[in-house]
Amino acid sequence: MRVVSTKKAPAAIGPYSQGIVVNNVFYSSGQIPLTEEGKLISDDIKDQTHQVFKNIKAVLHEAGASLETVVKATVFIKNMDDFSIINEIYGEYFSEHKPARSCVEVSRLPKDVQIEIEVIALVK
């Protein structure tokens, strides 16, 4: 196992890592819309979704993977009414390559954010 850690994404806020590589597979921890410095980007779901993808791209890069090698994404959202907005932004990042995905509404997320995404990807 190899622990993945980058300063280009927010540090873990608990006893976990940003991600783990096992063999040639990367498993990310859930990424929430915090900046590299650990500050919440804004309350806007569009801004939050873009920040989550910025963080995902940073940890993927550190792992030796990319959005194009993601095989599965799990999206946790606070309000299913935001699904269409999130889905549109999600499609900007996964336009040609479309990994498997689950999306669930949850009652609460860390730091009371509106979205969290975790991915599994192949390492190049």
PDB file of N, CA and C in Angstrom, residues 28 49-50 52-54 56-57 60 65-75 86-102 115 117-122:
ATOM      1  N   SER A  28      -9.725   6.989  -3.300  1.00  0.00           N
ATOM      2  CA  SER A  28      -9.669   8.303  -2.648  1.00  0.00           C
ATOM      3  C   SER A  28     -10.589   8.333  -1.441  1.00  0.00           C
ATOM      4  N   THR A  49     -19.084  22.243  -6.044  1.00  0.00           N
ATOM      5  CA  THR A  49     -18.846  21.097  -6.934  1.00  0.00           C
ATOM      6  C   THR A  49     -17.544  21.271  -7.706  1.00  0.00           C
ATOM      7  N   HIS A  50     -17.300  22.465  -8.230  1.00  0.00           N
ATOM      8  CA  HIS A  50     -16.039  22.709  -8.946  1.00  0.00           C
ATOM      9  C   HIS A  50     -14.833  22.539  -8.011  1.00  0.00           C
ATOM     10  N   VAL A  52     -14.626  20.610  -5.353  1.00  0.00           N
ATOM     11  CA  VAL A  52     -14.463  19.174  -5.110  1.00  0.00           C
ATOM     12  C   VAL A  52     -13.687  18.543  -6.268  1.00  0.00           C
ATOM     13  N   PHE A  53     -14.030  18.893  -7.498  1.00  0.00           N
ATOM     14  CA  PHE A  53     -13.309  18.330  -8.646  1.00  0.00           C
ATOM     15  C   PHE A  53     -11.861  18.810  -8.696  1.00  0.00           C
ATOM     16  N   LYS A  54     -11.603  20.037  -8.290  1.00  0.00           N
ATOM     17  CA  LYS A  54     -10.220  20.519  -8.213  1.00  0.00           C
ATOM     18  C   LYS A  54      -9.430  19.643  -7.235  1.00  0.00           C
ATOM     19  N   ILE A  56     -10.199  16.535  -6.248  1.00  0.00           N
ATOM     20  CA  ILE A  56     -10.099  15.180  -6.798  1.00  0.00           C
ATOM     21  C   ILE A  56      -8.962  15.111  -7.811  1.00  0.00           C
ATOM     22  N   LYS A  57      -8.894  16.089  -8.710  1.00  0.00           N
ATOM     23  CA  LYS A  57      -7.835  16.093  -9.711  1.00  0.00           C
ATOM     24  C   LYS A  57      -6.452  16.144  -9.060  1.00  0.00           C
ATOM     25  N   LEU A  60      -5.721  12.673  -7.500  1.00  0.00           N
ATOM     26  CA  LEU A  60      -5.514  11.726  -8.597  1.00  0.00           C
ATOM     27  C   LEU A  60      -4.126  11.907  -9.203  1.00  0.00           C
ATOM     28  N   ALA A  65      -2.746   8.989 -11.324  1.00  0.00           N
ATOM     29  CA  ALA A  65      -3.990   8.688 -12.035  1.00  0.00           C
ATOM     30  C   ALA A  65      -4.562   9.997 -12.584  1.00  0.00           C
ATOM     31  N   SER A  66      -5.736   9.931 -13.166  1.00  0.00           N
ATOM     32  CA  SER A  66      -6.393  11.121 -13.704  1.00  0.00           C
ATOM     33  C   SER A  66      -7.890  10.865 -13.787  1.00  0.00           C
ATOM     34  N   LEU A  67      -8.630  11.904 -14.155  1.00  0.00           N
ATOM     35  CA  LEU A  67     -10.077  11.717 -14.340  1.00  0.00           C
ATOM     36  C   LEU A  67     -10.362  10.659 -15.396  1.00  0.00           C
ATOM     37  N   GLU A  68      -9.480  10.542 -16.385  1.00  0.00           N
ATOM     38  CA  GLU A  68      -9.674   9.578 -17.468  1.00  0.00           C
ATOM     39  C   GLU A  68      -9.478   8.133 -17.013  1.00  0.00           C
ATOM     40  N   THR A  69      -8.870   7.930 -15.837  1.00  0.00           N
ATOM     41  CA  THR A  69      -8.673   6.566 -15.347  1.00  0.00           C
ATOM     42  C   THR A  69      -9.609   6.212 -14.196  1.00  0.00           C
ATOM     43  N   VAL A  70     -10.539   7.108 -13.875  1.00  0.00           N
ATOM     44  CA  VAL A  70     -11.523   6.827 -12.822  1.00  0.00           C
ATOM     45  C   VAL A  70     -12.473   5.741 -13.319  1.00  0.00           C
ATOM     46  N   VAL A  71     -12.661   4.720 -12.491  1.00  0.00           N
ATOM     47  CA  VAL A  71     -13.578   3.642 -12.859  1.00  0.00           C
ATOM     48  C   VAL A  71     -14.898   3.721 -12.102  1.00  0.00           C
ATOM     49  N   LYS A  72     -14.879   4.400 -10.942  1.00  0.00           N
ATOM     50  CA  LYS A  72     -16.104   4.508 -10.126  1.00  0.00           C
ATOM     51  C   LYS A  72     -16.068   5.784  -9.315  1.00  0.00           C
ATOM     52  N   ALA A  73     -17.171   6.469  -9.276  1.00  0.00           N
ATOM     53  CA  ALA A  73     -17.326   7.674  -8.450  1.00  0.00           C
ATOM     54  C   ALA A  73     -18.564   7.499  -7.574  1.00  0.00           C
ATOM     55  N   THR A  74     -18.453   7.974  -6.355  1.00  0.00           N
ATOM     56  CA  THR A  74     -19.604   8.005  -5.460  1.00  0.00           C
ATOM     57  C   THR A  74     -19.808   9.454  -5.048  1.00  0.00           C
ATOM     58  N   VAL A  75     -21.013   9.955  -5.294  1.00  0.00           N
ATOM     59  CA  VAL A  75     -21.356  11.349  -5.027  1.00  0.00           C
ATOM     60  C   VAL A  75     -22.357  11.376  -3.875  1.00  0.00           C
ATOM     61  N   ILE A  86     -25.490  19.653 -10.141  1.00  0.00           N
ATOM     62  CA  ILE A  86     -24.301  18.835  -9.914  1.00  0.00           C
ATOM     63  C   ILE A  86     -24.030  17.959 -11.123  1.00  0.00           C
ATOM     64  N   ASN A  87     -25.058  17.354 -11.674  1.00  0.00           N
ATOM     65  CA  ASN A  87     -24.914  16.464 -12.824  1.00  0.00           C
ATOM     66  C   ASN A  87     -24.344  17.214 -14.028  1.00  0.00           C
ATOM     67  N   GLU A  88     -24.783  18.437 -14.241  1.00  0.00           N
ATOM     68  CA  GLU A  88     -24.273  19.239 -15.355  1.00  0.00           C
ATOM     69  C   GLU A  88     -22.771  19.507 -15.178  1.00  0.00           C
ATOM     70  N   ILE A  89     -22.379  19.905 -13.981  1.00  0.00           N
ATOM     71  CA  ILE A  89     -20.958  20.168 -13.707  1.00  0.00           C
ATOM     72  C   ILE A  89     -20.159  18.872 -13.776  1.00  0.00           C
ATOM     73  N   TYR A  90     -20.685  17.802 -13.219  1.00  0.00           N
ATOM     74  CA  TYR A  90     -20.044  16.488 -13.284  1.00  0.00           C
ATOM     75  C   TYR A  90     -19.748  16.124 -14.738  1.00  0.00           C
ATOM     76  N   GLY A  91     -20.699  16.409 -15.622  1.00  0.00           N
ATOM     77  CA  GLY A  91     -20.535  16.123 -17.048  1.00  0.00           C
ATOM     78  C   GLY A  91     -19.445  16.947 -17.711  1.00  0.00           C
ATOM     79  N   GLU A  92     -19.093  18.096 -17.149  1.00  0.00           N
ATOM     80  CA  GLU A  92     -17.979  18.889 -17.674  1.00  0.00           C
ATOM     81  C   GLU A  92     -16.652  18.177 -17.425  1.00  0.00           C
ATOM     82  N   TYR A  93     -16.559  17.468 -16.320  1.00  0.00           N
ATOM     83  CA  TYR A  93     -15.327  16.777 -15.957  1.00  0.00           C
ATOM     84  C   TYR A  93     -15.267  15.359 -16.525  1.00  0.00           C
ATOM     85  N   PHE A  94     -16.421  14.742 -16.679  1.00  0.00           N
ATOM     86  CA  PHE A  94     -16.504  13.406 -17.270  1.00  0.00           C
ATOM     87  C   PHE A  94     -17.366  13.504 -18.525  1.00  0.00           C
ATOM     88  N   SER A  95     -16.804  14.077 -19.582  1.00  0.00           N
ATOM     89  CA  SER A  95     -17.581  14.264 -20.806  1.00  0.00           C
ATOM     90  C   SER A  95     -17.440  13.072 -21.749  1.00  0.00           C
ATOM     91  N   GLU A  96     -16.211  12.724 -22.117  1.00  0.00           N
ATOM     92  CA  GLU A  96     -15.991  11.567 -22.993  1.00  0.00           C
ATOM     93  C   GLU A  96     -15.991  10.281 -22.172  1.00  0.00           C
ATOM     94  N   HIS A  97     -15.166  10.265 -21.148  1.00  0.00           N
ATOM     95  CA  HIS A  97     -15.043   9.100 -20.269  1.00  0.00           C
ATOM     96  C   HIS A  97     -16.117   9.188 -19.186  1.00  0.00           C
ATOM     97  N   LYS A  98     -16.906   8.163 -19.070  1.00  0.00           N
ATOM     98  CA  LYS A  98     -17.997   8.152 -18.103  1.00  0.00           C
ATOM     99  C   LYS A  98     -17.859   6.945 -17.177  1.00  0.00           C
ATOM    100  N   PRO A  99     -17.241   7.158 -15.997  1.00  0.00           N
ATOM    101  CA  PRO A  99     -17.096   6.034 -15.063  1.00  0.00           C
ATOM    102  C   PRO A  99     -18.432   5.629 -14.450  1.00  0.00           C
ATOM    103  N   ALA A 100     -18.450   4.457 -13.846  1.00  0.00           N
ATOM    104  CA  ALA A 100     -19.633   4.050 -13.078  1.00  0.00           C
ATOM    105  C   ALA A 100     -19.827   5.065 -11.957  1.00  0.00           C
ATOM    106  N   ARG A 101     -21.078   5.247 -11.534  1.00  0.00           N
ATOM    107  CA  ARG A 101     -21.336   6.263 -10.509  1.00  0.00           C
ATOM    108  C   ARG A 101     -22.533   5.888  -9.659  1.00  0.00           C
ATOM    109  N   SER A 102     -22.445   6.254  -8.392  1.00  0.00           N
ATOM    110  CA  SER A 102     -23.582   6.210  -7.483  1.00  0.00           C
ATOM    111  C   SER A 102     -23.768   7.621  -6.956  1.00  0.00           C
ATOM    112  N   ILE A 115     -21.722  18.842  -0.768  1.00  0.00           N
ATOM    113  CA  ILE A 115     -21.334  17.757  -1.661  1.00  0.00           C
ATOM    114  C   ILE A 115     -20.010  17.153  -1.226  1.00  0.00           C
ATOM    115  N   ILE A 117     -17.383  13.874  -2.903  1.00  0.00           N
ATOM    116  CA  ILE A 117     -17.199  12.861  -3.944  1.00  0.00           C
ATOM    117  C   ILE A 117     -15.954  12.052  -3.623  1.00  0.00           C
ATOM    118  N   GLU A 118     -16.077  10.727  -3.785  1.00  0.00           N
ATOM    119  CA  GLU A 118     -14.920   9.846  -3.691  1.00  0.00           C
ATOM    120  C   GLU A 118     -14.809   9.063  -5.000  1.00  0.00           C
ATOM    121  N   VAL A 119     -13.566   8.685  -5.350  1.00  0.00           N
ATOM    122  CA  VAL A 119     -13.363   7.973  -6.608  1.00  0.00           C
ATOM    123  C   VAL A 119     -12.439   6.783  -6.404  1.00  0.00           C
ATOM    124  N   ILE A 120     -12.553   5.861  -7.348  1.00  0.00           N
ATOM    125  CA  ILE A 120     -11.621   4.754  -7.485  1.00  0.00           C
ATOM    126  C   ILE A 120     -11.084   4.852  -8.907  1.00  0.00           C
ATOM    127  N   ALA A 121      -9.761   4.790  -9.037  1.00  0.00           N
ATOM    128  CA  ALA A 121      -9.154   4.969 -10.358  1.00  0.00           C
ATOM    129  C   ALA A 121      -7.982   4.020 -10.566  1.00  0.00           C
ATOM    130  N   LEU A 122      -7.685   3.742 -11.818  1.00  0.00           N
ATOM    131  CA  LEU A 122      -6.506   2.961 -12.169  1.00  0.00           C
ATOM    132  C   LEU A 122      -5.312   3.904 -12.194  1.00  0.00           C
TER     133      LEU A 122
END
